[in-house]
mmCIF file of C-alpha atoms and ligand atoms in Angstrom:
data_model
loop_
_atom_site.group_PDB
_atom_site.id
_atom_site.type_symbol
_atom_site.label_atom_id
_atom_site.label_comp_id
_atom_site.label_asym_id
_atom_site.label_seq_id
_atom_site.Cartn_x
_atom_site.Cartn_y
_atom_site.Cartn_z
ATOM 1 C CA UNK A 20 -10.597 -13.941 -2.657
ATOM 2 C CA UNK A 21 -9.054 -16.938 -4.422
ATOM 3 C CA UNK A 22 -9.835 -15.453 -7.826
ATOM 4 C CA UNK A 23 -8.307 -12.151 -6.757
ATOM 5 C CA UNK A 24 -5.147 -13.844 -5.565
ATOM 6 C CA UNK A 25 -4.859 -15.822 -8.791
ATOM 7 C CA UNK A 26 -5.283 -12.589 -10.749
ATOM 8 C CA UNK A 27 -2.703 -10.839 -8.577
ATOM 9 C CA UNK A 28 -0.266 -13.717 -9.036
ATOM 10 C CA UNK A 29 -0.598 -13.275 -12.774
ATOM 11 C CA UNK A 30 -0.099 -9.510 -12.532
ATOM 12 C CA UNK A 31 2.959 -9.947 -10.336
ATOM 13 C CA UNK A 32 4.372 -12.440 -12.819
ATOM 14 C CA UNK A 33 4.051 -10.088 -15.783
ATOM 15 C CA UNK A 34 5.143 -7.006 -13.866
ATOM 16 C CA UNK A 35 8.546 -8.200 -12.819
ATOM 17 C CA UNK A 36 11.303 -8.364 -15.372
ATOM 18 C CA UNK A 37 13.546 -10.405 -13.172
ATOM 19 C CA UNK A 38 15.552 -13.344 -14.323
ATOM 20 C CA UNK A 39 16.369 -16.279 -12.111
ATOM 21 C CA UNK A 40 20.078 -16.840 -11.953
ATOM 22 C CA UNK A 41 22.973 -17.904 -9.797
ATOM 23 C CA UNK A 42 26.021 -15.702 -9.609
ATOM 24 C CA UNK A 43 29.413 -17.118 -8.923
ATOM 25 C CA UNK A 44 31.453 -14.270 -7.457
ATOM 26 C CA UNK A 45 34.914 -14.323 -9.086
ATOM 27 C CA UNK A 46 37.677 -15.327 -6.694
ATOM 28 C CA UNK A 47 35.203 -15.924 -3.918
ATOM 29 C CA UNK A 48 34.463 -19.286 -2.329
ATOM 30 C CA UNK A 49 30.856 -18.524 -1.441
ATOM 31 C CA UNK A 50 28.413 -18.332 -4.271
ATOM 32 C CA UNK A 51 25.520 -15.884 -4.336
ATOM 33 C CA UNK A 52 22.198 -17.636 -4.688
ATOM 34 C CA UNK A 53 18.816 -16.295 -5.712
ATOM 35 C CA UNK A 54 15.890 -17.559 -3.642
ATOM 36 C CA UNK A 55 12.415 -16.996 -5.029
ATOM 37 C CA UNK A 56 9.154 -17.516 -3.148
ATOM 38 C CA UNK A 57 5.492 -16.684 -3.713
ATOM 39 C CA UNK A 58 2.944 -16.806 -0.911
ATOM 40 C CA UNK A 59 -0.070 -15.012 0.516
ATOM 41 C CA UNK A 60 -0.444 -12.815 3.599
ATOM 42 C CA UNK A 61 -2.324 -9.580 4.409
ATOM 43 C CA UNK A 62 -4.961 -10.798 1.939
ATOM 44 C CA UNK A 63 -2.559 -10.361 -0.956
ATOM 45 C CA UNK A 64 0.252 -12.025 -2.874
ATOM 46 C CA UNK A 65 3.807 -11.778 -1.568
ATOM 47 C CA UNK A 66 6.588 -12.305 -4.126
ATOM 48 C CA UNK A 67 10.206 -12.498 -3.005
ATOM 49 C CA UNK A 68 13.494 -12.566 -4.898
ATOM 50 C CA UNK A 69 16.419 -12.619 -2.473
ATOM 51 C CA UNK A 70 20.108 -12.536 -3.497
ATOM 52 C CA UNK A 71 22.409 -13.775 -0.748
ATOM 53 C CA UNK A 72 25.444 -15.864 0.079
ATOM 54 C CA UNK A 73 23.615 -17.030 3.218
ATOM 55 C CA UNK A 74 20.591 -19.142 3.984
ATOM 56 C CA UNK A 75 17.130 -19.014 2.479
ATOM 57 C CA UNK A 76 15.270 -16.434 4.584
ATOM 58 C CA UNK A 77 12.061 -16.275 2.546
ATOM 59 C CA UNK A 78 10.162 -18.231 5.253
ATOM 60 C CA UNK A 79 11.308 -15.787 7.945
ATOM 61 C CA UNK A 80 10.076 -12.889 5.837
ATOM 62 C CA UNK A 81 6.631 -14.480 5.519
ATOM 63 C CA UNK A 82 6.584 -14.809 9.321
ATOM 64 C CA UNK A 83 7.472 -11.135 9.744
ATOM 65 C CA UNK A 84 4.553 -10.103 7.510
ATOM 66 C CA UNK A 85 2.094 -12.484 9.167
ATOM 67 C CA UNK A 86 2.983 -11.460 12.694
ATOM 68 C CA UNK A 87 2.859 -7.762 11.750
ATOM 69 C CA UNK A 88 -0.672 -8.329 10.495
ATOM 70 C CA UNK A 89 -1.882 -10.594 13.326
ATOM 71 C CA UNK A 90 -0.177 -8.986 16.335
ATOM 72 C CA UNK A 91 -0.077 -5.359 15.339
ATOM 73 C CA UNK A 92 -2.098 -3.969 12.444
ATOM 74 C CA UNK A 93 -5.232 -5.895 11.520
ATOM 75 C CA UNK A 94 -8.501 -4.525 12.879
ATOM 76 C CA UNK A 95 -10.058 -7.860 11.917
ATOM 77 C CA UNK A 96 -7.853 -9.887 14.319
ATOM 78 C CA UNK A 97 -9.175 -9.388 17.856
ATOM 79 C CA UNK A 98 -5.772 -9.900 19.492
ATOM 80 C CA UNK A 99 -3.915 -7.290 17.417
ATOM 81 C CA UNK A 100 -2.775 -4.030 18.996
ATOM 82 C CA UNK A 101 -5.026 -2.021 16.665
ATOM 83 C CA UNK A 102 -8.083 -4.124 17.652
ATOM 84 C CA UNK A 103 -7.323 -3.657 21.334
ATOM 85 C CA UNK A 104 -7.167 0.103 20.777
ATOM 86 C CA UNK A 105 -10.444 0.040 18.832
ATOM 87 C CA UNK A 106 -12.083 -1.930 21.661
ATOM 88 C CA UNK A 107 -11.288 0.951 24.008
ATOM 89 C CA UNK A 108 -12.942 3.645 21.880
ATOM 90 C CA UNK A 109 -15.056 5.888 24.088
ATOM 91 C CA UNK A 110 -13.028 5.236 27.223
ATOM 92 C CA UNK A 111 -11.679 8.352 28.942
ATOM 93 C CA UNK A 112 -8.438 6.564 29.801
ATOM 94 C CA UNK A 113 -5.466 7.182 27.519
ATOM 95 C CA UNK A 114 -4.419 4.100 25.545
ATOM 96 C CA UNK A 115 -0.666 3.344 25.627
ATOM 97 C CA UNK A 116 0.917 2.531 22.258
ATOM 98 C CA UNK A 117 3.895 0.328 21.431
ATOM 99 C CA UNK A 118 6.896 2.214 20.041
ATOM 100 C CA UNK A 119 6.463 0.559 16.630
ATOM 101 C CA UNK A 120 2.799 1.499 16.270
ATOM 102 C CA UNK A 121 3.438 4.943 17.715
ATOM 103 C CA UNK A 122 6.074 5.656 15.030
ATOM 104 C CA UNK A 123 3.744 4.458 12.273
ATOM 105 C CA UNK A 124 0.794 6.473 13.595
ATOM 106 C CA UNK A 125 2.966 9.585 13.778
ATOM 107 C CA UNK A 126 3.686 9.204 10.043
ATOM 108 C CA UNK A 127 -0.009 8.567 9.306
ATOM 109 C CA UNK A 128 -1.196 11.660 11.193
ATOM 110 C CA UNK A 129 1.535 13.720 9.542
ATOM 111 C CA UNK A 130 0.282 12.718 6.063
ATOM 112 C CA UNK A 131 -3.328 13.297 7.201
ATOM 113 C CA UNK A 132 -2.478 16.831 8.283
ATOM 114 C CA UNK A 133 -0.456 17.650 5.142
ATOM 115 C CA UNK A 134 -3.141 16.206 2.862
ATOM 116 C CA UNK A 135 -5.889 18.034 4.789
ATOM 117 C CA UNK A 136 -7.612 14.766 5.607
ATOM 118 C CA UNK A 137 -7.452 13.146 2.151
ATOM 119 C CA UNK A 138 -5.556 10.348 3.868
ATOM 120 C CA UNK A 139 -7.317 9.317 7.074
ATOM 121 C CA UNK A 140 -6.949 6.025 8.969
ATOM 122 C CA UNK A 141 -10.280 6.625 10.763
ATOM 123 C CA UNK A 142 -12.192 6.127 7.493
ATOM 124 C CA UNK A 143 -12.975 2.472 8.454
ATOM 125 C CA UNK A 144 -16.688 3.014 9.309
ATOM 126 C CA UNK A 145 -17.157 4.418 5.785
ATOM 127 C CA UNK A 146 -15.425 1.506 4.017
ATOM 128 C CA UNK A 147 -17.473 -0.902 6.128
ATOM 129 C CA UNK A 148 -20.705 0.934 5.241
ATOM 130 C CA UNK A 149 -19.827 0.483 1.554
ATOM 131 C CA UNK A 150 -18.968 -3.149 2.375
ATOM 132 C CA UNK A 151 -15.794 -3.082 0.274
ATOM 133 C CA UNK A 152 -14.695 -6.426 1.716
ATOM 134 C CA UNK A 153 -17.467 -8.084 -0.291
ATOM 135 C CA UNK A 154 -15.982 -6.619 -3.479
ATOM 136 C CA UNK A 155 -12.698 -8.345 -2.625
ATOM 137 C CA UNK A 156 -14.330 -11.736 -2.422
ATOM 138 C CA UNK A 157 -15.966 -11.176 -5.797
ATOM 139 C CA UNK A 158 -19.194 -12.736 -4.522
ATOM 140 C CA UNK A 159 -22.481 -11.512 -5.907
ATOM 141 C CA UNK A 160 -23.847 -9.805 -2.832
ATOM 142 C CA UNK A 161 -26.243 -7.511 -4.682
ATOM 143 C CA UNK A 162 -24.267 -4.441 -3.777
ATOM 144 C CA UNK A 163 -26.127 -1.239 -3.063
ATOM 145 C CA UNK A 164 -24.952 2.329 -2.857
ATOM 146 C CA UNK A 165 -25.500 3.549 0.723
ATOM 147 C CA UNK A 166 -28.181 6.201 1.275
ATOM 148 C CA UNK A 167 -26.839 9.786 1.682
ATOM 149 C CA UNK A 168 -28.279 9.877 5.249
ATOM 150 C CA UNK A 169 -26.335 6.724 6.159
ATOM 151 C CA UNK A 170 -23.136 8.260 4.786
ATOM 152 C CA UNK A 171 -23.767 11.486 6.704
ATOM 153 C CA UNK A 172 -24.302 9.739 10.018
ATOM 154 C CA UNK A 173 -21.263 7.476 9.456
ATOM 155 C CA UNK A 174 -19.059 10.534 8.906
ATOM 156 C CA UNK A 175 -19.797 11.617 12.479
ATOM 157 C CA UNK A 176 -17.592 8.677 13.536
ATOM 158 C CA UNK A 177 -14.624 9.534 11.316
ATOM 159 C CA UNK A 178 -11.970 12.271 11.263
ATOM 160 C CA UNK A 179 -8.382 11.922 12.480
ATOM 161 C CA UNK A 180 -8.594 15.373 14.081
ATOM 162 C CA UNK A 181 -11.128 14.060 16.620
ATOM 163 C CA UNK A 182 -8.457 11.795 18.120
ATOM 164 C CA UNK A 183 -6.402 13.069 21.033
ATOM 165 C CA UNK A 184 -2.896 11.871 20.298
ATOM 166 C CA UNK A 185 0.288 12.790 22.056
ATOM 167 C CA UNK A 186 3.621 10.997 22.013
ATOM 168 C CA UNK A 187 2.847 7.399 22.735
ATOM 169 C CA UNK A 188 -0.785 7.475 23.830
ATOM 170 C CA UNK A 189 -4.214 8.304 22.456
ATOM 171 C CA UNK A 190 -7.884 8.821 23.248
ATOM 172 C CA UNK A 191 -10.205 7.363 20.630
ATOM 173 C CA UNK A 192 -13.729 8.821 20.738
ATOM 174 C CA UNK A 193 -16.816 6.580 21.004
ATOM 175 C CA UNK A 194 -17.772 4.899 17.724
ATOM 176 C CA UNK A 195 -14.417 5.582 16.066
ATOM 177 C CA UNK A 196 -11.795 3.043 14.993
ATOM 178 C CA UNK A 197 -8.394 2.765 13.342
ATOM 179 C CA UNK A 198 -7.987 1.035 9.953
ATOM 180 C CA UNK A 199 -4.416 0.834 8.679
ATOM 181 C CA UNK A 200 -5.447 -0.988 5.495
ATOM 182 C CA UNK A 201 -4.008 1.781 3.336
ATOM 183 C CA UNK A 202 -0.501 1.469 4.821
ATOM 184 C CA UNK A 203 -0.157 -2.124 6.072
ATOM 185 C CA UNK A 204 1.690 -3.336 2.999
ATOM 186 C CA UNK A 205 4.069 -0.389 3.013
ATOM 187 C CA UNK A 206 4.790 -0.908 6.719
ATOM 188 C CA UNK A 207 5.532 -4.567 5.936
ATOM 189 C CA UNK A 208 8.130 -3.424 3.354
ATOM 190 C CA UNK A 209 9.768 -1.199 6.021
ATOM 191 C CA UNK A 210 9.984 -4.095 8.496
ATOM 192 C CA UNK A 211 11.387 -6.416 5.827
ATOM 193 C CA UNK A 212 14.123 -3.888 4.954
ATOM 194 C CA UNK A 213 15.125 -3.724 8.653
ATOM 195 C CA UNK A 214 15.411 -7.507 8.674
ATOM 196 C CA UNK A 215 17.456 -7.572 5.430
ATOM 197 C CA UNK A 216 19.868 -5.049 7.054
ATOM 198 C CA UNK A 217 20.162 -7.311 10.065
ATOM 199 C CA UNK A 218 20.876 -10.375 7.905
ATOM 200 C CA UNK A 219 23.377 -8.597 5.641
ATOM 201 C CA UNK A 220 21.479 -9.522 2.470
ATOM 202 C CA UNK A 221 23.115 -8.478 -0.822
ATOM 203 C CA UNK A 222 19.989 -7.675 -2.778
ATOM 204 C CA UNK A 223 16.249 -8.253 -2.820
ATOM 205 C CA UNK A 224 13.058 -7.240 -4.533
ATOM 206 C CA UNK A 225 9.912 -8.049 -2.609
ATOM 207 C CA UNK A 226 6.327 -7.184 -3.436
ATOM 208 C CA UNK A 227 3.578 -7.131 -0.829
ATOM 209 C CA UNK A 228 0.537 -6.619 -3.054
ATOM 210 C CA UNK A 229 0.777 -3.109 -4.487
ATOM 211 C CA UNK A 230 3.817 -2.165 -2.372
ATOM 212 C CA UNK A 231 7.290 -3.126 -3.561
ATOM 213 C CA UNK A 232 10.683 -2.934 -1.865
ATOM 214 C CA UNK A 233 13.926 -2.896 -3.839
ATOM 215 C CA UNK A 234 17.044 -3.442 -1.752
ATOM 216 C CA UNK A 235 20.793 -3.555 -2.394
ATOM 217 C CA UNK A 236 21.794 -5.005 -5.763
ATOM 218 C CA UNK A 237 21.727 -8.377 -7.458
ATOM 219 C CA UNK A 238 24.833 -7.676 -9.535
ATOM 220 C CA UNK A 239 27.225 -4.736 -9.531
ATOM 221 C CA UNK A 240 25.847 -1.788 -11.486
ATOM 222 C CA UNK A 241 22.571 -3.511 -12.437
ATOM 223 C CA UNK A 242 19.433 -1.517 -11.616
ATOM 224 C CA UNK A 243 16.169 -2.981 -10.371
ATOM 225 C CA UNK A 244 13.390 -2.712 -12.952
ATOM 226 C CA UNK A 245 9.895 -2.592 -11.469
ATOM 227 C CA UNK A 246 6.823 -2.793 -13.685
ATOM 228 C CA UNK A 247 3.972 -0.334 -13.073
ATOM 229 C CA UNK A 248 0.496 -1.762 -13.630
ATOM 230 C CA UNK A 249 -1.610 -0.328 -16.422
ATOM 231 C CA UNK A 250 -4.903 0.328 -14.583
ATOM 232 C CA UNK A 251 -7.005 -0.401 -17.685
ATOM 233 C CA UNK A 252 -5.051 -3.441 -18.843
ATOM 234 C CA UNK A 253 -3.488 -5.083 -15.822
ATOM 235 C CA UNK A 254 -1.841 -7.738 -18.008
ATOM 236 C CA UNK A 255 0.644 -5.305 -19.580
ATOM 237 C CA UNK A 256 2.710 -2.843 -17.517
ATOM 238 C CA UNK A 257 2.215 0.797 -18.471
ATOM 239 C CA UNK A 258 5.922 1.327 -17.924
ATOM 240 C CA UNK A 259 8.820 0.611 -15.604
ATOM 241 C CA UNK A 260 10.871 2.446 -12.996
ATOM 242 C CA UNK A 261 14.619 1.789 -12.745
ATOM 243 C CA UNK A 262 16.012 1.979 -9.239
ATOM 244 C CA UNK A 263 19.364 1.555 -7.539
ATOM 245 C CA UNK A 264 19.400 0.240 -3.942
ATOM 246 C CA UNK A 265 16.669 0.708 -1.352
ATOM 247 C CA UNK A 266 13.401 2.193 -2.623
ATOM 248 C CA UNK A 267 9.714 1.734 -1.979
ATOM 249 C CA UNK A 268 7.131 1.713 -4.773
ATOM 250 C CA UNK A 269 3.375 1.791 -4.021
ATOM 251 C CA UNK A 270 0.452 1.954 -6.400
ATOM 252 C CA UNK A 271 -3.164 2.692 -5.468
ATOM 253 C CA UNK A 272 -5.760 2.224 -8.164
ATOM 254 C CA UNK A 273 -9.468 1.959 -8.906
ATOM 255 C CA UNK A 274 -8.969 -1.474 -10.502
ATOM 256 C CA UNK A 275 -8.179 -3.572 -7.403
ATOM 257 C CA UNK A 276 -11.581 -3.610 -5.725
ATOM 258 C CA UNK A 277 -14.655 -2.045 -7.218
ATOM 259 C CA UNK A 278 -18.262 -2.512 -8.175
ATOM 260 C CA UNK A 279 -20.139 -1.019 -11.102
ATOM 261 C CA UNK A 280 -23.673 0.355 -10.793
ATOM 262 C CA UNK A 281 -25.372 1.862 -13.876
ATOM 263 C CA UNK A 282 -22.026 2.040 -15.677
ATOM 264 C CA UNK A 283 -20.323 3.986 -12.857
ATOM 265 C CA UNK A 284 -17.333 2.524 -11.059
ATOM 266 C CA UNK A 285 -17.292 2.607 -7.245
ATOM 267 C CA UNK A 286 -13.842 1.681 -5.907
ATOM 268 C CA UNK A 287 -12.247 1.181 -2.491
ATOM 269 C CA UNK A 288 -10.319 4.450 -2.067
ATOM 270 C CA UNK A 289 -12.611 6.762 -0.140
ATOM 271 C CA UNK A 290 -12.709 10.530 0.009
ATOM 272 C CA UNK A 291 -12.954 10.957 3.809
ATOM 273 C CA UNK A 292 -14.657 14.351 3.365
ATOM 274 C CA UNK A 293 -17.573 13.061 1.280
ATOM 275 C CA UNK A 294 -17.850 9.416 2.361
ATOM 276 C CA UNK A 295 -17.937 8.386 -1.330
ATOM 277 C CA UNK A 296 -15.178 6.761 -3.402
ATOM 278 C CA UNK A 297 -12.674 9.437 -4.449
ATOM 279 C CA UNK A 298 -13.733 11.061 -7.703
ATOM 280 C CA UNK A 299 -10.572 12.916 -8.698
ATOM 281 C CA UNK A 300 -10.425 11.781 -12.323
ATOM 282 C CA UNK A 301 -7.616 9.291 -11.656
ATOM 283 C CA UNK A 302 -7.400 5.559 -12.181
ATOM 284 C CA UNK A 303 -4.033 5.030 -10.471
ATOM 285 C CA UNK A 304 -1.231 6.747 -8.589
ATOM 286 C CA UNK A 305 2.281 5.351 -8.150
ATOM 287 C CA UNK A 306 4.690 6.736 -5.570
ATOM 288 C CA UNK A 307 8.419 5.989 -5.283
ATOM 289 C CA UNK A 308 10.217 7.188 -2.158
ATOM 290 C CA UNK A 309 12.533 6.178 0.681
ATOM 291 C CA UNK A 310 9.911 4.838 3.129
ATOM 292 C CA UNK A 311 7.360 2.045 2.748
ATOM 293 C CA UNK A 312 4.682 3.546 4.965
ATOM 294 C CA UNK A 313 5.065 6.922 3.271
ATOM 295 C CA UNK A 314 4.879 5.490 -0.251
ATOM 296 C CA UNK A 315 1.691 3.632 0.690
ATOM 297 C CA UNK A 316 0.050 6.563 2.509
ATOM 298 C CA UNK A 317 0.961 8.998 -0.274
ATOM 299 C CA UNK A 318 -0.383 6.794 -3.063
ATOM 300 C CA UNK A 319 -3.770 6.782 -1.308
ATOM 301 C CA UNK A 320 -3.625 10.497 -0.406
ATOM 302 C CA UNK A 321 -2.616 11.578 -3.932
ATOM 303 C CA UNK A 322 -5.355 9.423 -5.431
ATOM 304 C CA UNK A 323 -7.933 11.274 -3.326
ATOM 305 C CA UNK A 324 -6.414 14.727 -3.917
ATOM 306 C CA UNK A 325 -6.071 14.422 -7.690
ATOM 307 C CA UNK A 326 -3.272 15.549 -9.970
ATOM 308 C CA UNK A 327 -2.607 19.133 -8.898
ATOM 309 C CA UNK A 328 -2.715 18.903 -5.110
ATOM 310 C CA UNK A 329 -1.353 15.353 -5.194
ATOM 311 C CA UNK A 330 1.716 16.556 -7.075
ATOM 312 C CA UNK A 331 2.316 19.263 -4.432
ATOM 313 C CA UNK A 332 2.011 16.695 -1.652
ATOM 314 C CA UNK A 333 4.439 14.274 -3.350
ATOM 315 C CA UNK A 334 6.945 17.094 -3.932
ATOM 316 C CA UNK A 335 6.678 18.113 -0.260
ATOM 317 C CA UNK A 336 7.739 14.573 0.764
ATOM 318 C CA UNK A 337 10.472 14.327 -1.939
ATOM 319 C CA UNK A 338 8.550 11.494 -3.556
ATOM 320 C CA UNK A 339 8.358 10.610 -7.246
ATOM 321 C CA UNK A 340 4.737 10.411 -8.423
ATOM 322 C CA UNK A 341 3.001 9.084 -11.537
ATOM 323 C CA UNK A 342 -0.697 9.742 -12.149
ATOM 324 C CA UNK A 343 -2.739 7.797 -14.691
ATOM 325 C CA UNK A 344 -6.089 9.469 -15.266
ATOM 326 C CA UNK A 345 -9.337 7.775 -16.279
ATOM 327 C CA UNK A 346 -8.639 8.623 -19.956
ATOM 328 C CA UNK A 347 -5.262 6.864 -19.706
ATOM 329 C CA UNK A 348 -3.202 10.089 -19.762
ATOM 330 C CA UNK A 349 0.090 9.991 -17.809
ATOM 331 C CA UNK A 350 1.301 12.911 -15.682
ATOM 332 C CA UNK A 351 4.399 12.811 -13.453
ATOM 333 C CA UNK A 352 6.699 15.068 -11.471
ATOM 334 C CA UNK A 353 10.356 15.637 -12.343
ATOM 335 C CA UNK A 354 11.560 13.026 -9.821
ATOM 336 C CA UNK A 355 9.484 10.403 -11.662
ATOM 337 C CA UNK A 356 10.632 11.593 -15.108
ATOM 338 C CA UNK A 357 14.187 10.590 -14.134
ATOM 339 C CA UNK A 358 13.302 6.965 -13.356
ATOM 340 C CA UNK A 359 10.191 6.139 -15.425
ATOM 341 C CA UNK A 360 10.141 4.661 -18.893
ATOM 342 C CA UNK A 361 6.814 4.146 -20.654
ATOM 343 C CA UNK A 362 6.144 0.830 -22.361
ATOM 344 C CA UNK A 363 6.116 1.354 -26.149
ATOM 345 C CA UNK A 364 2.649 0.041 -26.959
ATOM 346 C CA UNK A 365 0.932 2.302 -24.347
HETATM 347 P P1 LIG B 411 -4.851 -1.400 -1.441
HETATM 348 O O1 LIG B 411 -5.481 -1.862 -0.170
HETATM 349 O O2 LIG B 411 -5.499 -1.914 -2.671
HETATM 350 O O3 LIG B 411 -3.365 -1.506 -1.450
HETATM 351 P P2 LIG B 411 -4.622 1.316 -0.737
HETATM 352 O O4 LIG B 411 -3.238 1.120 -0.240
HETATM 353 O O5 LIG B 411 -4.867 2.518 -1.551
HETATM 354 O O6 LIG B 411 -5.146 0.130 -1.552
HETATM 355 O O7 LIG B 411 -5.576 1.390 0.516
HETATM 356 C C1 LIG B 411 -6.939 1.245 0.429
HETATM 357 C C2 LIG B 411 -7.446 0.753 1.774
HETATM 358 O O8 LIG B 411 -7.259 1.794 2.704
HETATM 359 C C3 LIG B 411 -8.921 0.489 1.785
HETATM 360 O O9 LIG B 411 -9.066 -0.875 1.722
HETATM 361 C C4 LIG B 411 -9.404 1.091 3.098
HETATM 362 O O10 LIG B 411 -9.308 0.131 4.143
HETATM 363 C C5 LIG B 411 -8.441 2.171 3.373
HETATM 364 N N1 LIG B 411 -8.784 3.501 2.855
HETATM 365 C C6 LIG B 411 -9.650 3.837 1.856
HETATM 366 N N2 LIG B 411 -9.638 5.150 1.636
HETATM 367 C C7 LIG B 411 -8.752 5.684 2.527
HETATM 368 C C8 LIG B 411 -8.302 7.013 2.803
HETATM 369 N N3 LIG B 411 -8.751 8.059 2.115
HETATM 370 N N4 LIG B 411 -7.386 7.172 3.788
HETATM 371 C C9 LIG B 411 -6.917 6.114 4.486
HETATM 372 N N5 LIG B 411 -7.314 4.846 4.285
HETATM 373 C C10 LIG B 411 -8.206 4.624 3.302
HETATM 374 MG MG1 LIG B 412 -1.926 2.785 0.044
#
């Protein structure tokens, strides 16, 4: 975990081309200040650059992320709303959902339906069978590939279409559970943007692991430049996207958490139909769109679907998409062509 966070810190540092500065607005008594903070939450690194004439709100933002994780989303925290729902799996009483979680689940089920199950928040039993958490810690746990029979029987407890879900309540069948790991960081970016609106912040760029929010502007007419990780050389960005105002950038890749057995890479993005890590010939997918949860869900869904169907899905949601395949070839849709610039040496 610690090693992963140190590595992520390094990646974040090289991926942002942001300069620290203080702007003195001409003819204005209040000066705009840049606050920068780096911390950890949701098992990942949080980097904040906030441009404001007000107070330093970086601590409040860390609290928003932590309470989202602890009170709402984490299936590992017994008091969270998701854990309480999971604890009621198999009950024939409908489970009432908070408005916030209901809205997020509506988006998740929408992407699940449109991606024909490539994105599925009930995939948790499969990721636990593969024990992907142990890959995060980097400990030598003598990883094994699960037996096909184990995978088959685990798949009987997955499938979003087995859930009865209407408006703000659901019935979760016995043995099933919700895992919002694929969208937690994107949801955090959405909540942070709401808070920045509330506080009247001038500009910000905030990364929650692989999900990044750009907001407002730091200086009139200056675009945000966000580095996109090169999946086979995480120390040098493969390129950058230039963005004006509020956007959400999420990348899912096979380089974050994986194990190698007999030269084959097994990573943490599962194909819910097979119960094995997605094998779509991709090493990363980056999505840029107007919603954090959507950017995060789509990066996972497109990774599972592969280039052709992933491109159709991204276009359906008006999202820009960049695919990097396992040979290092780049493919993108026209929305991405307008904002992406490849780094020269790649
Ligand atoms: P990261 O967690 O590195 O940001 P992703 O956003 O792509 O990566 O999400 C991967 C996480 O989502 C996994 O840790 C797992 O909990 C869950 N997951 C894996 N495959 C799927 C899938 N096909 N649909 C939904 N969730 C998934
Ligand atoms: Mg994701």
